GROMACS .gro file of C-alpha atoms in nm:
model
  507
    1MET     CA    1  -9.254   3.276   1.751
    2ALA     CA    2  -9.061   3.580   1.633
    3ALA     CA    3  -9.391   3.748   1.540
    4GLY     CA    4  -9.549   3.657   1.873
    5VAL     CA    5  -9.816   3.450   1.700
    6LEU     CA    6  -9.700   3.115   1.838
    7THR     CA    7  -9.551   3.053   2.182
    8PRO     CA    8  -9.327   2.765   2.291
    9SER     CA    9  -9.600   2.653   2.531
   10GLU     CA   10  -9.858   2.637   2.253
   11LEU     CA   11  -9.620   2.447   2.028
   12THR     CA   12  -9.528   2.202   2.304
   13ARG     CA   13  -9.894   2.140   2.391
   14ALA     CA   14  -9.972   2.076   2.026
   15TYR     CA   15  -9.696   1.816   1.994
   16LEU     CA   16  -9.791   1.648   2.323
   17LYS     CA   17 -10.151   1.624   2.202
   18ARG     CA   18 -10.037   1.482   1.870
   19ILE     CA   19  -9.823   1.222   2.046
   20LYS     CA   20 -10.118   1.119   2.260
   21THR     CA   21 -10.356   1.081   1.966
   22LEU     CA   22 -10.127   0.949   1.691
   23ASP     CA   23  -9.838   0.763   1.853
   24PRO     CA   24 -10.051   0.459   1.947
   25LYS     CA   25 -10.043   0.378   1.574
   26ILE     CA   26  -9.664   0.382   1.543
   27HIS     CA   27  -9.513   0.337   1.893
   28ALA     CA   28  -9.228   0.580   1.829
   29VAL     CA   29  -9.230   0.768   2.163
   30LEU     CA   30  -9.145   0.573   2.477
   31ARG     CA   31  -9.224   0.848   2.725
   32THR     CA   32  -9.281   1.222   2.734
   33ASP     CA   33  -9.100   1.449   2.978
   34PRO     CA   34  -9.330   1.562   3.264
   35SER     CA   35  -9.134   1.887   3.276
   36ALA     CA   36  -9.186   1.970   2.907
   37GLN     CA   37  -9.453   2.233   2.975
   38ARG     CA   38  -9.237   2.394   3.246
   39GLN     CA   39  -8.945   2.408   3.003
   40ALA     CA   40  -9.173   2.569   2.744
   41ALA     CA   41  -9.304   2.823   2.996
   42ALA     CA   42  -8.946   2.928   3.073
   43SER     CA   43  -8.892   2.977   2.701
   44ASP     CA   44  -9.212   3.183   2.682
   45ALA     CA   45  -9.063   3.417   2.940
   46ARG     CA   46  -8.738   3.450   2.744
   47HIS     CA   47  -8.931   3.532   2.429
   48ARG     CA   48  -9.134   3.798   2.610
   49SER     CA   49  -8.824   3.957   2.763
   50GLY     CA   50  -8.618   3.952   2.444
   51SER     CA   51  -8.356   3.718   2.590
   52VAL     CA   52  -8.402   3.429   2.346
   53ARG     CA   53  -8.099   3.200   2.346
   54GLY     CA   54  -8.109   3.118   1.975
   55PRO     CA   55  -8.318   2.951   1.707
   56LEU     CA   56  -8.381   2.635   1.915
   57ASP     CA   57  -8.525   2.825   2.212
   58GLY     CA   58  -8.870   2.677   2.271
   59ILE     CA   59  -8.836   2.411   2.001
   60PRO     CA   60  -8.955   2.062   2.113
   61VAL     CA   61  -8.693   1.788   2.064
   62LEU     CA   62  -8.726   1.411   2.101
   63VAL     CA   63  -8.415   1.220   2.216
   64LYS     CA   64  -8.328   0.861   2.135
   65ASP     CA   65  -8.344   0.640   2.442
   66ASN     CA   66  -7.976   0.547   2.439
   67VAL     CA   67  -7.887   0.910   2.518
   68GLU     CA   68  -7.881   0.989   2.890
   69THR     CA   69  -8.144   1.243   2.989
   70ARG     CA   70  -8.162   1.364   3.348
   71GLY     CA   71  -8.461   1.226   3.537
   72LEU     CA   72  -8.591   1.030   3.236
   73SER     CA   73  -8.540   0.656   3.202
   74SER     CA   74  -8.265   0.607   2.941
   75THR     CA   75  -8.259   0.239   2.860
   76ALA     CA   76  -8.111   0.162   2.517
   77GLY     CA   77  -8.438  -0.032   2.487
   78SER     CA   78  -8.328  -0.291   2.743
   79LEU     CA   79  -8.498  -0.385   3.068
   80ALA     CA   80  -8.147  -0.413   3.213
   81LEU     CA   81  -8.123  -0.031   3.223
   82ALA     CA   82  -8.490   0.035   3.299
   83GLY     CA   83  -8.438   0.088   3.674
   84LYS     CA   84  -8.296   0.415   3.794
   85PRO     CA   85  -8.280   0.700   3.542
   86PRO     CA   86  -7.946   0.881   3.504
   87HIS     CA   87  -7.873   1.171   3.738
   88SER     CA   88  -7.716   1.386   3.467
   89ASP     CA   89  -7.759   1.469   3.100
   90ALA     CA   90  -7.543   1.350   2.815
   91VAL     CA   91  -7.328   1.639   2.693
   92LEU     CA   92  -7.542   1.686   2.382
   93VAL     CA   93  -7.863   1.703   2.591
   94ALA     CA   94  -7.704   1.962   2.819
   95ARG     CA   95  -7.621   2.165   2.509
   96LEU     CA   96  -7.978   2.139   2.386
   97ARG     CA   97  -8.100   2.269   2.722
   98ARG     CA   98  -7.852   2.559   2.710
   99ALA     CA   99  -7.987   2.644   2.365
  100GLY     CA  100  -8.338   2.664   2.516
  101ALA     CA  101  -8.477   2.353   2.345
  102VAL     CA  102  -8.770   2.176   2.511
  103ILE     CA  103  -8.682   1.812   2.582
  104LEU     CA  104  -9.015   1.661   2.482
  105GLY     CA  105  -8.943   1.295   2.553
  106LYS     CA  106  -8.758   0.979   2.450
  107THR     CA  107  -8.792   0.771   2.135
  108ASN     CA  108  -8.793   0.396   2.095
  109LEU     CA  109  -8.497   0.230   1.925
  110SER     CA  110  -8.367  -0.105   1.816
  111GLU     CA  111  -8.253  -0.257   2.145
  112TRP     CA  112  -7.883  -0.197   2.216
  113ALA     CA  113  -7.872  -0.007   1.885
  114ASN     CA  114  -7.916  -0.333   1.690
  115PHE     CA  115  -7.600  -0.485   1.835
  116ARG     CA  116  -7.742  -0.782   2.024
  117ALA     CA  117  -7.862  -1.050   1.782
  118GLN     CA  118  -7.741  -1.170   1.444
  119LYS     CA  119  -8.091  -1.135   1.294
  120PRO     CA  120  -8.259  -0.852   1.487
  121THR     CA  121  -8.577  -0.668   1.398
  122SER     CA  122  -8.515  -0.295   1.366
  123GLY     CA  123  -8.738  -0.073   1.577
  124TRP     CA  124  -8.805  -0.343   1.839
  125SER     CA  125  -8.700  -0.322   2.202
  126ALA     CA  126  -8.811  -0.504   2.514
  127VAL     CA  127  -8.894  -0.165   2.669
  128GLY     CA  128  -9.095  -0.017   2.382
  129GLY     CA  129  -9.209  -0.303   2.163
  130GLN     CA  130  -9.217  -0.251   1.785
  131THR     CA  131  -9.208   0.089   1.614
  132HIS     CA  132  -9.396   0.099   1.281
  133ASN     CA  133  -9.325   0.293   0.964
  134PRO     CA  134  -9.584   0.575   0.936
  135TYR     CA  135  -9.608   0.536   0.559
  136VAL     CA  136  -9.716   0.171   0.574
  137LEU     CA  137  -9.766   0.039   0.924
  138ASP     CA  138  -9.662  -0.321   0.861
  139ARG     CA  139  -9.330  -0.201   0.718
  140ASN     CA  140  -9.009  -0.144   0.910
  141PRO     CA  141  -8.869   0.197   1.014
  142CYS     CA  142  -8.504   0.077   0.976
  143GLY     CA  143  -8.193   0.123   1.185
  144SER     CA  144  -8.151   0.174   1.554
  145SER     CA  145  -8.282   0.535   1.544
  146ALA     CA  146  -8.613   0.393   1.423
  147GLY     CA  147  -8.827   0.579   1.678
  148SER     CA  148  -8.666   0.914   1.599
  149GLY     CA  149  -8.724   0.873   1.225
  150ALA     CA  150  -9.082   0.750   1.261
  151ALA     CA  151  -9.170   1.025   1.512
  152LEU     CA  152  -9.051   1.293   1.274
  153ALA     CA  153  -9.238   1.142   0.981
  154ALA     CA  154  -9.553   1.157   1.194
  155SER     CA  155  -9.479   1.518   1.301
  156LEU     CA  156  -9.450   1.431   1.671
  157ALA     CA  157  -9.169   1.684   1.727
  158GLN     CA  158  -8.983   1.948   1.533
  159VAL     CA  159  -8.646   1.772   1.552
  160ALA     CA  160  -8.504   1.454   1.706
  161ILE     CA  161  -8.169   1.313   1.807
  162GLY     CA  162  -8.046   0.984   1.661
  163THR     CA  163  -7.720   0.791   1.694
  164GLU     CA  164  -7.521   0.596   1.439
  165THR     CA  165  -7.241   0.344   1.424
  166ASP     CA  166  -7.314   0.248   1.063
  167GLY     CA  167  -7.642   0.354   0.904
  168SER     CA  168  -7.855   0.406   1.214
  169ILE     CA  169  -7.927   0.775   1.155
  170VAL     CA  170  -7.934   0.785   0.778
  171CYS     CA  171  -8.132   0.464   0.712
  172PRO     CA  172  -8.425   0.558   0.941
  173ALA     CA  173  -8.417   0.905   0.787
  174GLY     CA  174  -8.436   0.761   0.437
  175MET     CA  175  -8.695   0.495   0.514
  176ASN     CA  176  -8.920   0.742   0.701
  177GLY     CA  177  -8.889   1.019   0.443
  178VAL     CA  178  -8.704   1.271   0.663
  179VAL     CA  179  -8.355   1.423   0.683
  180GLY     CA  180  -8.072   1.286   0.896
  181LEU     CA  181  -7.709   1.389   0.939
  182LYS     CA  182  -7.433   1.161   1.062
  183PRO     CA  183  -7.175   1.425   1.156
  184THR     CA  184  -6.799   1.401   1.136
  185LEU     CA  185  -6.681   1.172   1.415
  186GLY     CA  186  -6.608   1.375   1.729
  187LEU     CA  187  -6.804   1.684   1.628
  188VAL     CA  188  -7.082   1.584   1.871
  189SER     CA  189  -6.978   1.451   2.211
  190ALA     CA  190  -7.052   1.082   2.276
  191GLN     CA  191  -7.034   1.128   2.654
  192GLY     CA  192  -7.352   0.989   2.809
  193VAL     CA  193  -7.449   0.787   2.500
  194VAL     CA  194  -7.471   0.407   2.524
  195PRO     CA  195  -7.182   0.288   2.304
  196ILE     CA  196  -7.106   0.030   2.041
  197SER     CA  197  -6.767   0.164   1.928
  198ALA     CA  198  -6.584   0.486   2.009
  199GLU     CA  199  -6.417   0.449   1.669
  200GLN     CA  200  -6.747   0.501   1.484
  201ASP     CA  201  -7.028   0.611   1.721
  202THR     CA  202  -7.182   0.954   1.686
  203ALA     CA  203  -7.508   1.120   1.772
  204GLY     CA  204  -7.665   1.347   1.514
  205PRO     CA  205  -7.971   1.559   1.430
  206MET     CA  206  -8.278   1.443   1.240
  207ALA     CA  207  -8.564   1.662   1.116
  208ARG     CA  208  -8.811   1.710   0.834
  209ASN     CA  209  -8.583   1.954   0.648
  210VAL     CA  210  -8.214   2.035   0.617
  211THR     CA  211  -8.237   2.375   0.785
  212ASP     CA  212  -8.372   2.228   1.108
  213VAL     CA  213  -8.095   1.967   1.099
  214ALA     CA  214  -7.834   2.241   1.057
  215LEU     CA  215  -7.976   2.455   1.338
  216THR     CA  216  -7.979   2.155   1.571
  217LEU     CA  217  -7.622   2.060   1.480
  218ALA     CA  218  -7.513   2.413   1.562
  219ALA     CA  219  -7.656   2.366   1.913
  220ILE     CA  220  -7.510   2.023   1.989
  221ALA     CA  221  -7.171   2.043   1.817
  222GLY     CA  222  -6.870   2.069   2.043
  223ARG     CA  223  -6.677   2.294   1.808
  224PRO     CA  224  -6.747   2.518   1.507
  225LEU     CA  225  -6.785   2.351   1.170
  226SER     CA  226  -6.494   2.373   0.929
  227ALA     CA  227  -6.641   2.659   0.728
  228GLY     CA  228  -6.589   2.882   1.033
  229ALA     CA  229  -6.944   2.864   1.165
  230PRO     CA  230  -7.227   2.618   1.114
  231ALA     CA  231  -7.400   2.719   0.794
  232VAL     CA  232  -7.669   2.639   0.545
  233ALA     CA  233  -7.590   2.745   0.190
  234GLY     CA  234  -7.292   2.946   0.304
  235ARG     CA  235  -7.474   3.161   0.560
  236PRO     CA  236  -7.351   3.136   0.919
  237LEU     CA  237  -7.580   3.004   1.188
  238SER     CA  238  -7.557   3.185   1.520
  239ALA     CA  239  -7.790   3.341   1.772
  240GLY     CA  240  -7.887   3.574   1.490
  241ALA     CA  241  -8.028   3.278   1.300
  242ALA     CA  242  -8.341   3.323   1.512
  243ALA     CA  243  -8.453   3.539   1.224
  244VAL     CA  244  -8.529   3.221   1.027
  245ALA     CA  245  -8.883   3.277   0.902
  246GLY     CA  246  -9.156   3.178   1.144
  247PRO     CA  247  -9.524   3.115   1.071
  248ARG     CA  248  -9.722   3.426   0.976
  249SER     CA  249 -10.047   3.307   1.126
  250ALA     CA  250 -10.183   3.048   1.364
  251ARG     CA  251 -10.320   2.861   1.064
  252ASP     CA  252  -9.975   2.852   0.902
  253ALA     CA  253  -9.829   2.729   1.229
  254ALA     CA  254 -10.082   2.447   1.251
  255ARG     CA  255 -10.018   2.344   0.891
  256ARG     CA  256  -9.644   2.334   0.952
  257LEU     CA  257  -9.685   2.137   1.272
  258THR     CA  258  -9.893   1.866   1.108
  259GLY     CA  259  -9.692   1.862   0.788
  260SER     CA  260 -10.001   1.940   0.583
  261ASP     CA  261  -9.831   2.238   0.419
  262GLY     CA  262  -9.651   1.979   0.203
  263PHE     CA  263  -9.314   2.031   0.364
  264GLY     CA  264  -9.320   2.150   0.722
  265GLY     CA  265  -9.055   2.420   0.704
  266ARG     CA  266  -8.983   2.501   0.338
  267ALA     CA  267  -9.013   2.872   0.416
  268ALA     CA  268  -8.735   2.832   0.670
  269VAL     CA  269  -8.516   2.662   0.410
  270ALA     CA  270  -8.570   2.953   0.173
  271ALA     CA  271  -8.497   3.204   0.448
  272ALA     CA  272  -8.168   3.033   0.525
  273GLY     CA  273  -8.059   3.091   0.168
  274VAL     CA  274  -8.035   2.772  -0.039
  275GLY     CA  275  -7.743   2.784  -0.280
  276SER     CA  276  -7.747   2.695  -0.647
  277LEU     CA  277  -7.663   2.352  -0.783
  278ARG     CA  278  -7.515   2.503  -1.097
  279GLY     CA  279  -7.160   2.382  -1.144
  280LYS     CA  280  -7.176   2.134  -0.854
  281ARG     CA  281  -7.031   1.793  -0.933
  282ILE     CA  282  -7.200   1.492  -0.775
  283GLY     CA  283  -7.087   1.132  -0.815
  284LEU     CA  284  -7.378   0.887  -0.835
  285TRP     CA  285  -7.307   0.545  -0.681
  286ARG     CA  286  -7.607   0.348  -0.800
  287LEU     CA  287  -7.594   0.026  -0.591
  288PRO     CA  288  -7.809  -0.193  -0.819
  289SER     CA  289  -7.822  -0.455  -0.542
  290LEU     CA  290  -8.100  -0.246  -0.384
  291GLY     CA  291  -8.330  -0.322  -0.677
  292GLN     CA  292  -8.469  -0.167  -0.993
  293ALA     CA  293  -8.731   0.045  -0.816
  294VAL     CA  294  -8.463   0.219  -0.608
  295ASP     CA  295  -8.244   0.263  -0.917
  296ASP     CA  296  -8.537   0.427  -1.095
  297VAL     CA  297  -8.567   0.676  -0.806
  298MET     CA  298  -8.195   0.752  -0.843
  299THR     CA  299  -8.233   0.803  -1.219
  300ARG     CA  300  -8.517   1.051  -1.167
  301ALA     CA  301  -8.319   1.232  -0.897
  302ALA     CA  302  -8.012   1.257  -1.121
  303HIS     CA  303  -8.227   1.400  -1.403
  304ARG     CA  304  -8.366   1.670  -1.173
  305LEU     CA  305  -8.022   1.761  -1.040
  306ARG     CA  306  -7.883   1.788  -1.393
  307ALA     CA  307  -8.179   2.008  -1.492
  308ALA     CA  308  -8.080   2.240  -1.205
  309GLY     CA  309  -7.726   2.274  -1.344
  310ALA     CA  310  -7.542   2.006  -1.147
  311GLN     CA  311  -7.303   1.768  -1.320
  312VAL     CA  312  -7.382   1.411  -1.220
  313VAL     CA  313  -7.126   1.143  -1.306
  314GLU     CA  314  -7.146   0.774  -1.222
  315VAL     CA  315  -6.888   0.639  -0.978
  316THR     CA  316  -6.806   0.322  -0.786
  317PRO     CA  317  -6.599   0.387  -0.473
  318PRO     CA  318  -6.325   0.121  -0.435
  319TYR     CA  319  -6.240  -0.118  -0.150
  320GLN     CA  320  -6.601  -0.191  -0.050
  321ASP     CA  321  -6.565  -0.571  -0.032
  322ARG     CA  322  -6.262  -0.543   0.196
  323LEU     CA  323  -6.438  -0.289   0.419
  324ALA     CA  324  -6.730  -0.529   0.459
  325GLU     CA  325  -6.487  -0.800   0.571
  326LEU     CA  326  -6.308  -0.581   0.824
  327GLU     CA  327  -6.578  -0.377   0.995
  328PHE     CA  328  -6.776  -0.632   1.195
  329PRO     CA  329  -6.486  -0.810   1.374
  330ALA     CA  330  -6.348  -0.473   1.485
  331LEU     CA  331  -6.685  -0.363   1.621
  332LEU     CA  332  -6.709  -0.680   1.832
  333THR     CA  333  -6.378  -0.603   2.001
  334GLU     CA  334  -6.463  -0.237   2.053
  335PHE     CA  335  -6.812  -0.311   2.185
  336HIS     CA  336  -6.674  -0.536   2.460
  337ARG     CA  337  -6.435  -0.263   2.572
  338ASP     CA  338  -6.682   0.025   2.548
  339ILE     CA  339  -6.995  -0.140   2.689
  340ASP     CA  340  -6.804  -0.268   2.992
  341ALA     CA  341  -6.683   0.085   3.063
  342TYR     CA  342  -7.033   0.226   3.018
  343LEU     CA  343  -7.218  -0.032   3.229
  344ALA     CA  344  -6.984   0.044   3.518
  345THR     CA  345  -7.145   0.391   3.531
  346ARG     CA  346  -7.509   0.272   3.542
  347HIS     CA  347  -7.738   0.088   3.781
  348GLY     CA  348  -7.784  -0.270   3.654
  349PRO     CA  349  -7.549  -0.526   3.494
  350ARG     CA  350  -7.187  -0.434   3.560
  351ASP     CA  351  -7.033  -0.572   3.241
  352LEU     CA  352  -7.110  -0.762   2.921
  353ALA     CA  353  -7.106  -1.102   3.090
  354ASP     CA  354  -7.362  -0.974   3.343
  355LEU     CA  355  -7.574  -0.838   3.059
  356ILE     CA  356  -7.579  -1.174   2.879
  357ALA     CA  357  -7.687  -1.342   3.203
  358PHE     CA  358  -7.962  -1.080   3.251
  359ASP     CA  359  -8.109  -1.151   2.907
  360ARG     CA  360  -8.108  -1.524   2.970
  361ALA     CA  361  -8.296  -1.473   3.298
  362HIS     CA  362  -8.565  -1.237   3.160
  363PRO     CA  363  -8.808  -1.389   2.905
  364ALA     CA  364  -8.943  -1.044   2.812
  365GLU     CA  365  -8.608  -0.979   2.642
  366ARG     CA  366  -8.682  -1.264   2.401
  367THR     CA  367  -9.039  -1.189   2.290
  368CYS     CA  368  -8.944  -1.079   1.935
  369PHE     CA  369  -8.612  -1.254   1.881
  370ALA     CA  370  -8.422  -1.469   2.127
  371GLY     CA  371  -8.066  -1.434   2.006
  372GLN     CA  372  -7.781  -1.241   2.161
  373GLU     CA  373  -7.513  -1.384   1.936
  374LEU     CA  374  -7.333  -1.051   1.895
  375PHE     CA  375  -7.304  -1.013   2.273
  376GLU     CA  376  -7.157  -1.363   2.296
  377GLN     CA  377  -6.917  -1.307   2.006
  378ALA     CA  378  -6.805  -0.975   2.154
  379LEU     CA  379  -6.738  -1.143   2.489
  380ALA     CA  380  -6.503  -1.386   2.312
  381ALA     CA  381  -6.343  -1.128   2.080
  382PRO     CA  382  -5.975  -1.036   2.114
  383PRO     CA  383  -5.900  -0.725   2.322
  384THR     CA  384  -5.819  -0.388   2.169
  385THR     CA  385  -5.453  -0.449   2.258
  386ASP     CA  386  -5.442  -0.743   2.014
  387PRO     CA  387  -5.204  -0.667   1.722
  388GLY     CA  388  -5.435  -0.834   1.472
  389TYR     CA  389  -5.728  -0.617   1.576
  390ARG     CA  390  -5.517  -0.300   1.568
  391ALA     CA  391  -5.390  -0.377   1.217
  392LYS     CA  392  -5.740  -0.444   1.084
  393ARG     CA  393  -5.886  -0.126   1.238
  394ALA     CA  394  -5.601   0.079   1.089
  395GLU     CA  395  -5.653  -0.084   0.749
  396GLN     CA  396  -6.027  -0.020   0.739
  397ARG     CA  397  -5.987   0.340   0.852
  398GLU     CA  398  -5.736   0.399   0.571
  399LEU     CA  399  -5.939   0.218   0.305
  400SER     CA  400  -6.266   0.386   0.396
  401ARG     CA  401  -6.110   0.731   0.376
  402ARG     CA  402  -5.935   0.647   0.051
  403SER     CA  403  -6.260   0.513  -0.096
  404ILE     CA  404  -6.417   0.856  -0.050
  405ASP     CA  405  -6.113   1.081  -0.098
  406GLU     CA  406  -5.987   0.907  -0.412
  407THR     CA  407  -6.333   0.897  -0.571
  408MET     CA  408  -6.393   1.265  -0.502
  409ALA     CA  409  -6.048   1.367  -0.625
  410ALA     CA  410  -6.060   1.155  -0.941
  411HIS     CA  411  -6.392   1.305  -1.049
  412HIS     CA  412  -6.354   1.653  -0.890
  413LEU     CA  413  -6.669   1.599  -0.683
  414ASP     CA  414  -6.849   1.808  -0.425
  415ALA     CA  415  -7.012   1.492  -0.287
  416ILE     CA  416  -7.087   1.128  -0.356
  417ALA     CA  417  -7.458   1.042  -0.379
  418ALA     CA  418  -7.610   0.697  -0.333
  419PRO     CA  419  -7.943   0.546  -0.235
  420THR     CA  420  -7.982   0.555   0.143
  421ASN     CA  421  -8.221   0.263   0.168
  422PRO     CA  422  -8.438   0.011  -0.014
  423PRO     CA  423  -8.815   0.037   0.022
  424ALA     CA  424  -8.912  -0.060   0.376
  425TRP     CA  425  -8.939  -0.435   0.425
  426THR     CA  426  -9.223  -0.601   0.612
  427THR     CA  427  -9.152  -0.623   0.984
  428ASP     CA  428  -9.117  -0.988   1.084
  429CYS     CA  429  -8.967  -1.102   1.415
  430ALA     CA  430  -8.914  -1.456   1.288
  431ARG     CA  431  -8.720  -1.347   0.979
  432GLY     CA  432  -8.547  -1.034   1.110
  433ASP     CA  433  -8.425  -0.744   0.899
  434ASN     CA  434  -8.346  -0.737   0.530
  435ASP     CA  435  -8.096  -0.455   0.555
  436VAL     CA  436  -7.772  -0.512   0.366
  437ILE     CA  437  -7.730  -0.146   0.271
  438PRO     CA  438  -7.368  -0.063   0.183
  439SER     CA  439  -7.399   0.311   0.113
  440SER     CA  440  -7.352   0.420   0.476
  441THR     CA  441  -7.037   0.217   0.545
  442PRO     CA  442  -6.759   0.429   0.387
  443ALA     CA  443  -6.849   0.744   0.582
  444ALA     CA  444  -6.928   0.548   0.898
  445VAL     CA  445  -6.590   0.375   0.909
  446ALA     CA  446  -6.399   0.682   0.789
  447GLY     CA  447  -6.563   0.912   1.044
  448TYR     CA  448  -6.676   1.139   0.759
  449PRO     CA  449  -7.017   1.312   0.744
  450SER     CA  450  -7.314   1.179   0.550
  451LEU     CA  451  -7.657   1.335   0.499
  452SER     CA  452  -7.977   1.166   0.383
  453VAL     CA  453  -8.246   1.375   0.214
  454PRO     CA  454  -8.574   1.249   0.065
  455ALA     CA  455  -8.529   1.143  -0.299
  456GLY     CA  456  -8.868   0.998  -0.390
  457THR     CA  457  -9.098   0.707  -0.322
  458THR     CA  458  -9.172   0.368  -0.470
  459GLY     CA  459  -9.496   0.191  -0.391
  460GLY     CA  460  -9.573   0.467  -0.140
  461LEU     CA  461  -9.249   0.400   0.054
  462PRO     CA  462  -8.974   0.666   0.083
  463VAL     CA  463  -8.624   0.633  -0.058
  464GLY     CA  464  -8.347   0.868   0.054
  465LEU     CA  465  -8.047   1.010  -0.130
  466LEU     CA  466  -7.731   0.977   0.079
  467LEU     CA  467  -7.473   1.253   0.028
  468THR     CA  468  -7.120   1.188   0.154
  469ALA     CA  469  -6.821   1.424   0.167
  470GLY     CA  470  -6.477   1.443   0.325
  471GLY     CA  471  -6.399   1.480   0.693
  472HIS     CA  472  -6.512   1.805   0.862
  473GLN     CA  473  -6.708   1.909   0.553
  474ASP     CA  474  -7.035   1.909   0.746
  475ALA     CA  475  -7.118   2.271   0.663
  476ALA     CA  476  -7.057   2.229   0.291
  477LEU     CA  477  -7.256   1.904   0.292
  478LEU     CA  478  -7.553   2.074   0.462
  479SER     CA  479  -7.539   2.357   0.209
  480LEU     CA  480  -7.538   2.112  -0.081
  481GLY     CA  481  -7.807   1.902   0.087
  482ALA     CA  482  -8.037   2.204   0.122
  483ALA     CA  483  -8.003   2.274  -0.251
  484VAL     CA  484  -8.063   1.908  -0.342
  485GLU     CA  485  -8.363   1.891  -0.109
  486ARG     CA  486  -8.516   2.201  -0.266
  487ARG     CA  487  -8.469   2.069  -0.619
  488LEU     CA  488  -8.597   1.715  -0.555
  489HIS     CA  489  -8.896   1.839  -0.352
  490ALA     CA  490  -8.958   1.475  -0.263
  491TRP     CA  491  -9.117   1.490   0.085
  492ARG     CA  492  -9.467   1.346   0.102
  493ALA     CA  493  -9.684   1.319   0.413
  494PRO     CA  494  -9.729   0.965   0.548
  495ARG     CA  495 -10.069   0.801   0.503
  496TYR     CA  496 -10.055   0.542   0.785
  497LEU     CA  497 -10.170   0.265   0.551
  498PRO     CA  498 -10.212  -0.071   0.727
  499THR     CA  499 -10.030  -0.245   0.440
  500THR     CA  500  -9.941  -0.182   0.076
  501GLY     CA  501 -10.208  -0.232  -0.185
  502PRO     CA  502 -10.426  -0.046  -0.436
  503GLY     CA  503 -10.392   0.328  -0.421
  504THR     CA  504 -10.019   0.349  -0.354
  505THR     CA  505  -9.833   0.537  -0.624
  506GLU     CA  506  -9.475   0.591  -0.733
  507ARG     CA  507  -9.323   0.939  -0.750
   0.00000   0.00000   0.00000
């Protein structure tokens, strides 16, 4: 774009064409925005006149369907919200528009962000059906931001927005072989986002490389990052970051768009200035419960990081069993409070009791799984004024922060690293998910940032490396993540295999 070789309109048309031809295989995109080409044309004019708003000007973005987007149906995957679209944008979408981004469309998600049934199937919603993992189509894309992760793996947009309460950005990033950041709680406004819990919910950027994640965070964050300005590898991101290297030819642009250049943006990572790993201390939390194949990926990743000069020490953050006991009951209480407040602002059911009744009356809501046990448990949960609830929320907030802070202090760490995800399980509505993945919980409950970058594959299925740091260390975490990403060089293009079998390889 900077060289005038590629225009926002050309880029937008290319992604819209790719969605039309490829998305029927994966069902990641619920709907495209009819105004996308008009948005791109406005960006064309800004590029011609030299009034570009920043590095996201003209960049197509997909938005998860639990984030309100003006004039576009924003449903959380539920038919209950599929009537009138919202009249205004969520704060983060308004910020994307101010940055000049092209809102390309909405992505499918796990209905109600996976907070409806006890045994849900990730990536399924009554509105969008089942999203498939682009690497192996009968495998699951994980987490409630399933459509955003799968769309990026298939190169259906440059960046996407996900949301997370615990694992729903980072797990789909890991399982779809892309990058996802769960920011520090409060850094990105939750206004206009369908809630589970104000104590843990955050939206965040997802992309195929760390630089694009950082540039998107800079656009949607409500305040500067702690390093003074959003940065990758210590270099500030501002309007001047538009100098990030663009394609040098139409052929280069096409290769980057389709991912066939082997990375889809590595030149931009280099241009942003990836720092050295020499002297960095990383604590490896192995999580053997995720299986030997995942542990082997972690061993290979640790070897490569050590070869680049990092010191990798093995750690086990404390208090994890207690956190697992405390988190779910608190979320039930908070969901009842927060979903009632949200539903009062939308056309459809007015509160949680109404929503339960809606699901019972609409068979289409039960075509994959019938349960809404979490809704029913939340309806019966104690209120947020209950002393028992308040004590348990305070305890888990303290323990989660201590689990990270004490581990980092004891070992003088720059970050804790852990596997983001197991290999993708087979999607099965009758069985539900197989997703007990503890690595995301400490940062999710603490409100600290976590970043998943591709670490490798097993059986042709991606595994992510989850990096966690202290509160408001988003900039430092992105800088470290860019260096880790460059060293591991683990991204591989999806092959859209119908199932696993001969020909899949481990890397």
